[in-house]
Tab-separated table of C-alpha atoms and ligand atoms in Angstrom:
chain	number	residue	atom	x	y	z
A	175	UNK	CA	-10.631	52.863	8.262
A	176	UNK	CA	-9.557	51.413	11.546
A	177	UNK	CA	-9.885	47.652	11.564
A	178	UNK	CA	-9.123	45.508	14.554
A	179	UNK	CA	-6.551	42.744	14.195
A	180	UNK	CA	-7.900	39.720	12.321
A	181	UNK	CA	-10.711	41.645	10.676
A	182	UNK	CA	-8.676	41.925	7.469
A	183	UNK	CA	-9.468	38.268	6.836
A	184	UNK	CA	-12.709	39.643	5.426
A	185	UNK	CA	-12.796	39.539	1.626
A	186	UNK	CA	-11.494	42.709	0.079
A	187	UNK	CA	-8.899	43.771	2.655
A	188	UNK	CA	-6.376	46.197	1.200
A	189	UNK	CA	-2.623	45.716	1.280
A	190	UNK	CA	-2.381	48.331	4.047
A	191	UNK	CA	-4.975	46.495	6.132
A	192	UNK	CA	-3.357	43.128	5.547
A	193	UNK	CA	0.032	44.499	6.642
A	194	UNK	CA	-1.427	46.154	9.730
A	195	UNK	CA	-3.040	42.868	10.769
A	196	UNK	CA	0.224	40.886	10.596
A	197	UNK	CA	1.353	41.640	14.164
A	198	UNK	CA	4.886	42.486	12.955
A	199	UNK	CA	6.962	45.673	12.866
A	200	UNK	CA	5.670	47.626	9.808
A	201	UNK	CA	9.001	47.438	8.002
A	202	UNK	CA	9.156	43.660	8.360
A	203	UNK	CA	5.561	43.277	7.162
A	204	UNK	CA	6.423	45.389	4.104
A	205	UNK	CA	9.517	43.328	3.287
A	206	UNK	CA	7.581	40.064	3.573
A	207	UNK	CA	4.638	41.335	1.533
A	208	UNK	CA	7.023	42.549	-1.172
A	209	UNK	CA	8.457	39.047	-1.283
A	210	UNK	CA	5.010	37.400	-1.391
A	211	UNK	CA	3.753	39.738	-4.136
A	212	UNK	CA	6.985	39.981	-6.126
A	213	UNK	CA	6.921	43.777	-5.788
A	214	UNK	CA	9.620	46.250	-4.838
A	215	UNK	CA	8.927	48.100	-1.587
A	216	UNK	CA	8.297	51.302	-3.551
A	217	UNK	CA	5.727	49.508	-5.735
A	218	UNK	CA	4.134	48.183	-2.579
A	219	UNK	CA	3.755	51.624	-1.038
A	220	UNK	CA	2.107	53.000	-4.189
A	221	UNK	CA	-0.365	50.081	-4.169
A	222	UNK	CA	-1.231	49.860	-0.518
A	223	UNK	CA	-4.903	50.701	-1.100
A	224	UNK	CA	-5.357	47.901	-3.645
A	225	UNK	CA	-6.761	44.472	-2.813
A	226	UNK	CA	-4.182	41.714	-3.302
A	227	UNK	CA	-4.929	38.405	-5.047
A	228	UNK	CA	-5.763	35.406	-2.861
A	229	UNK	CA	-2.464	33.489	-3.497
A	230	UNK	CA	-0.468	36.580	-2.546
A	231	UNK	CA	-2.439	36.903	0.680
A	232	UNK	CA	-1.853	33.223	1.472
A	233	UNK	CA	1.881	33.509	0.737
A	234	UNK	CA	2.163	36.639	2.888
A	235	UNK	CA	0.270	35.047	5.790
A	236	UNK	CA	2.618	32.059	5.720
A	237	UNK	CA	5.753	34.237	5.719
A	238	UNK	CA	4.320	36.430	8.496
A	239	UNK	CA	3.547	33.381	10.647
A	240	UNK	CA	7.077	32.041	10.160
A	241	UNK	CA	8.507	35.436	11.070
A	242	UNK	CA	6.359	35.602	14.207
A	243	UNK	CA	7.838	32.266	15.252
A	244	UNK	CA	11.331	33.771	14.929
A	245	UNK	CA	12.705	32.797	11.500
A	246	UNK	CA	15.175	35.431	10.277
A	247	UNK	CA	13.899	37.852	7.651
A	248	UNK	CA	16.945	37.097	5.483
A	249	UNK	CA	16.027	33.391	5.231
A	250	UNK	CA	12.367	34.199	4.552
A	251	UNK	CA	13.173	36.530	1.665
A	252	UNK	CA	16.317	34.622	0.624
A	253	UNK	CA	18.816	37.452	0.567
A	254	UNK	CA	20.744	40.006	2.628
A	255	UNK	CA	22.646	43.109	1.522
A	256	UNK	CA	26.337	43.161	2.414
A	257	UNK	CA	28.904	45.727	1.322
A	258	UNK	CA	26.467	47.090	-1.262
A	259	UNK	CA	25.723	43.734	-2.885
A	260	UNK	CA	22.733	41.436	-2.551
A	261	UNK	CA	23.777	37.985	-1.371
A	262	UNK	CA	21.488	34.992	-1.647
A	263	UNK	CA	21.249	33.208	1.701
A	264	UNK	CA	19.669	30.007	2.987
A	265	UNK	CA	19.738	28.292	6.371
A	266	UNK	CA	22.947	26.593	5.143
A	267	UNK	CA	24.874	29.834	5.693
A	268	UNK	CA	25.375	32.493	8.340
A	269	UNK	CA	23.506	35.696	7.497
A	270	UNK	CA	26.115	38.363	6.635
A	271	UNK	CA	26.427	40.979	9.422
A	272	UNK	CA	27.070	44.700	9.039
A	273	UNK	CA	30.022	44.495	11.467
A	274	UNK	CA	31.770	42.104	9.078
A	275	UNK	CA	32.017	45.013	6.632
A	276	UNK	CA	34.823	46.284	8.888
A	277	UNK	CA	36.823	43.193	8.017
A	278	UNK	CA	36.293	43.939	4.318
A	279	UNK	CA	37.366	47.565	4.854
A	280	UNK	CA	40.587	46.603	6.622
A	281	UNK	CA	41.278	43.911	4.039
A	282	UNK	CA	40.942	46.450	1.219
A	283	UNK	CA	43.444	48.728	2.992
A	284	UNK	CA	45.934	45.858	3.159
A	285	UNK	CA	45.375	45.153	-0.540
A	286	UNK	CA	45.562	48.819	-1.624
A	287	UNK	CA	49.332	48.919	-2.366
A	288	UNK	CA	49.409	45.443	-3.977
A	289	UNK	CA	48.945	44.553	-7.640
A	290	UNK	CA	47.075	41.294	-8.468
A	291	UNK	CA	47.208	40.219	-4.802
A	292	UNK	CA	46.284	36.682	-3.772
A	293	UNK	CA	43.607	36.413	-1.096
A	294	UNK	CA	42.166	33.519	0.885
A	295	UNK	CA	38.813	33.654	2.717
A	296	UNK	CA	38.481	30.794	5.196
A	297	UNK	CA	34.975	29.540	6.027
A	298	UNK	CA	33.378	31.697	3.376
A	299	UNK	CA	29.738	30.713	4.036
A	300	UNK	CA	27.607	32.740	1.615
A	301	UNK	CA	30.813	34.044	0.009
A	302	UNK	CA	30.082	37.559	1.282
A	303	UNK	CA	33.651	38.514	2.249
A	304	UNK	CA	35.336	36.810	-0.714
A	305	UNK	CA	32.946	38.353	-3.237
A	306	UNK	CA	32.971	41.818	-1.645
A	307	UNK	CA	36.780	41.755	-2.007
A	308	UNK	CA	36.760	40.277	-5.518
A	309	UNK	CA	34.238	42.881	-6.714
A	310	UNK	CA	36.142	45.782	-5.115
A	311	UNK	CA	39.474	44.477	-6.425
A	312	UNK	CA	38.859	42.739	-9.775
A	313	UNK	CA	42.623	42.235	-10.176
A	314	UNK	CA	42.803	40.143	-6.977
A	315	UNK	CA	43.048	36.351	-7.193
A	316	UNK	CA	40.567	35.328	-4.529
A	317	UNK	CA	40.221	31.795	-3.168
A	318	UNK	CA	37.391	30.948	-0.798
A	319	UNK	CA	37.398	27.789	1.322
A	320	UNK	CA	34.363	26.235	2.975
A	321	UNK	CA	33.848	22.863	4.630
A	322	UNK	CA	30.077	22.694	4.143
A	323	UNK	CA	29.011	21.500	0.677
A	324	UNK	CA	25.603	23.151	1.091
A	325	UNK	CA	27.158	26.486	2.051
A	326	UNK	CA	29.607	26.294	-0.843
A	327	UNK	CA	26.686	25.862	-3.256
A	328	UNK	CA	25.167	29.105	-1.918
A	329	UNK	CA	28.532	30.874	-2.288
A	330	UNK	CA	29.034	29.627	-5.849
A	331	UNK	CA	25.533	30.791	-6.815
A	332	UNK	CA	26.341	34.227	-5.394
A	333	UNK	CA	29.535	34.240	-7.425
A	334	UNK	CA	27.534	33.655	-10.586
A	335	UNK	CA	24.814	36.218	-9.772
A	336	UNK	CA	27.260	38.918	-8.713
A	337	UNK	CA	29.796	38.038	-11.431
A	338	UNK	CA	32.675	37.916	-8.971
A	339	UNK	CA	35.768	35.970	-9.854
A	340	UNK	CA	36.466	33.650	-6.911
A	341	UNK	CA	37.951	30.152	-6.845
A	342	UNK	CA	35.708	28.079	-4.545
A	343	UNK	CA	37.340	25.203	-2.705
A	344	UNK	CA	35.746	22.625	-0.440
A	345	UNK	CA	38.141	22.563	2.462
A	346	UNK	CA	38.182	22.273	6.244
A	347	UNK	CA	40.207	25.437	6.942
A	348	UNK	CA	43.615	24.903	5.243
A	349	UNK	CA	43.233	21.178	4.635
A	350	UNK	CA	42.812	21.218	0.831
A	351	UNK	CA	45.227	24.142	0.405
A	352	UNK	CA	48.580	22.618	1.231
A	353	UNK	CA	51.479	24.413	-0.417
A	354	UNK	CA	49.432	27.486	-1.372
A	355	UNK	CA	50.463	30.943	-0.101
A	356	UNK	CA	48.560	34.226	-0.089
A	357	UNK	CA	49.213	37.932	0.393
A	358	UNK	CA	46.159	38.121	2.650
A	359	UNK	CA	44.105	35.610	4.619
A	360	UNK	CA	40.747	36.748	6.004
A	361	UNK	CA	38.175	34.899	8.051
A	362	UNK	CA	34.997	35.368	10.021
A	363	UNK	CA	35.151	32.011	11.797
A	364	UNK	CA	32.742	30.506	14.334
A	365	UNK	CA	33.838	32.337	17.482
A	366	UNK	CA	30.816	32.188	19.772
A	367	UNK	CA	31.310	30.022	22.886
A	368	UNK	CA	29.005	27.010	23.030
A	369	UNK	CA	27.501	28.181	26.329
A	370	UNK	CA	26.856	31.750	25.084
A	371	UNK	CA	23.177	32.476	25.649
A	372	UNK	CA	23.018	34.425	22.371
A	373	UNK	CA	22.920	31.084	20.543
A	374	UNK	CA	19.455	30.635	22.053
A	375	UNK	CA	18.250	34.070	20.949
A	376	UNK	CA	16.946	35.763	17.806
A	377	UNK	CA	18.269	34.885	14.354
A	378	UNK	CA	21.141	32.801	15.781
A	379	UNK	CA	18.697	29.988	16.715
A	380	UNK	CA	18.095	29.398	13.007
A	381	UNK	CA	21.642	29.782	11.696
A	382	UNK	CA	24.043	26.877	11.146
A	383	UNK	CA	25.562	25.998	14.505
A	384	UNK	CA	28.932	25.205	12.940
A	385	UNK	CA	29.115	28.724	11.481
A	386	UNK	CA	28.628	30.298	14.902
A	387	UNK	CA	30.447	28.207	17.471
A	388	UNK	CA	33.483	25.934	17.610
A	389	UNK	CA	31.527	23.769	20.060
A	390	UNK	CA	33.836	24.876	22.857
A	391	UNK	CA	35.069	28.217	24.249
A	392	UNK	CA	34.898	30.123	20.945
A	393	UNK	CA	38.692	30.279	20.528
A	394	UNK	CA	39.194	26.925	18.770
A	395	UNK	CA	38.700	27.990	15.152
A	396	UNK	CA	40.450	31.338	15.695
A	397	UNK	CA	43.490	29.500	17.128
A	398	UNK	CA	43.575	26.945	14.333
A	399	UNK	CA	43.452	29.640	11.662
A	400	UNK	CA	46.183	31.684	13.377
A	401	UNK	CA	48.527	28.723	13.888
A	402	UNK	CA	48.061	27.557	10.292
A	403	UNK	CA	48.499	30.983	8.720
A	404	UNK	CA	52.328	31.363	8.657
A	405	UNK	CA	52.652	28.324	6.360
A	406	UNK	CA	50.086	29.892	3.987
A	407	UNK	CA	51.267	33.497	3.866
A	408	UNK	CA	53.721	35.137	1.490
A	409	UNK	CA	56.515	37.100	3.233
A	410	UNK	CA	54.833	40.261	4.560
A	411	UNK	CA	51.397	38.676	4.114
A	412	UNK	CA	48.536	39.675	6.404
A	413	UNK	CA	46.027	37.712	8.456
A	414	UNK	CA	42.804	39.519	9.433
A	415	UNK	CA	40.191	37.909	11.666
A	416	UNK	CA	36.783	38.866	12.927
A	417	UNK	CA	36.153	37.925	16.565
A	418	UNK	CA	33.853	38.568	19.501
A	419	UNK	CA	33.982	41.870	21.425
A	420	UNK	CA	35.756	40.178	24.350
A	421	UNK	CA	38.259	38.081	22.375
A	422	UNK	CA	40.700	40.722	21.110
A	423	UNK	CA	43.306	40.191	23.807
A	424	UNK	CA	43.426	36.425	23.400
A	425	UNK	CA	43.512	36.742	19.598
A	426	UNK	CA	46.383	39.261	19.755
A	427	UNK	CA	48.268	36.964	22.104
A	428	UNK	CA	47.784	34.009	19.743
A	429	UNK	CA	49.007	36.192	16.849
A	430	UNK	CA	52.084	37.203	18.865
A	431	UNK	CA	52.812	33.581	19.755
A	432	UNK	CA	52.565	32.598	16.081
A	433	UNK	CA	55.203	35.257	15.299
A	434	UNK	CA	53.028	37.929	13.687
A	435	UNK	CA	54.204	41.538	13.495
A	436	UNK	CA	52.144	44.726	13.594
A	437	UNK	CA	49.444	43.025	15.634
A	438	UNK	CA	46.460	45.389	15.823
A	439	UNK	CA	42.777	45.383	16.807
A	440	UNK	CA	40.105	47.495	15.093
A	441	UNK	CA	36.746	48.457	16.578
A	442	UNK	CA	33.355	48.248	14.901
A	443	UNK	CA	30.844	51.113	14.645
A	444	UNK	CA	29.473	50.185	18.061
A	445	UNK	CA	32.970	50.822	19.494
A	446	UNK	CA	33.555	47.106	20.165
A	447	UNK	CA	36.788	45.250	19.401
A	448	UNK	CA	35.851	43.327	16.251
A	449	UNK	CA	38.807	42.645	13.948
A	450	UNK	CA	42.416	41.788	14.771
A	451	UNK	CA	45.348	40.965	12.571
A	452	UNK	CA	49.014	41.177	11.834
A	453	UNK	CA	51.565	40.307	9.194
A	454	UNK	CA	54.286	37.727	8.805
A	455	UNK	CA	57.481	39.528	8.374
A	456	UNK	CA	58.319	36.543	8.162
A	457	UNK	CA	56.781	34.355	10.882
A	458	UNK	CA	58.600	31.239	12.075
A	459	UNK	CA	57.234	28.401	9.956
A	460	UNK	CA	56.607	30.850	7.162
A	461	UNK	CA	58.904	31.498	4.223
B	692	LIG	N1	28.897	38.097	15.082
B	692	LIG	C1	28.084	36.919	15.057
B	692	LIG	C2	27.021	37.013	16.120
B	692	LIG	O1	27.247	36.773	17.277
B	692	LIG	C3	28.873	35.658	15.174
B	692	LIG	C4	29.515	35.323	13.894
B	692	LIG	C5	30.559	34.289	14.023
B	692	LIG	O2	30.637	33.461	14.909
B	692	LIG	N2	31.425	34.342	13.105
B	692	LIG	O3	25.929	37.339	15.807
């Protein structure tokens, strides 16, 4: 059957017809229908010739309309996969990005030779980095700091669901952590410049502004984290930061100025500079 768009409003439209009428990429329509119907995507595919119940149709139409107006899929369904785990997300947190998995990978390499290492994740948001590390390294003592109370609630809930052992701390960067030192500090801070046009595009329009930009040139939070790190690292401790594709040089320079050794940049799968870091061996101001 080949129905024109809108015709599926007729009573008795099948799932397949309803999806085709949504004016969305097929995969997105499937994800949203699965959410509306409470079905897995496999269940959906096996039922696509059935006629859904009226409340399911209404719920799907609402989600589809919100998606057409730009709301991110992750907020509409309430989760996003990151490093093999499903993280609950809400508009209070940045949606975890695949490129941030590189930060987790490099962090795990730093942790590999250490027993019961201490780790700090600054600006944890949904808790994606902290929990990915805690789940991969159950012996690690992971602390995650976040300034936003609403974001921290999302992170805590993810900690419970994923059964990851993380100490959650409400803190503006290092503020509530005075005196504490770690073997590794990681962060995916807000590094987008305020005038970057990407903030006006796609998912970013719906994400928390303070998770994306420092409100200035994009180097403010990165600089603050770097300058504060020596006083919070154990001797030999590492700092690893995610940053924008064009920020590696400035980040490496800031790391050098703060006295870091072994300063290195790693690329993401797209070949873009994405993560930089170094270790305090020791840094001035460190131990
Ligand atoms: N990589 C993100 C983006 O531009 C930005 C995340 C961040 O600022 N930490 O989509």
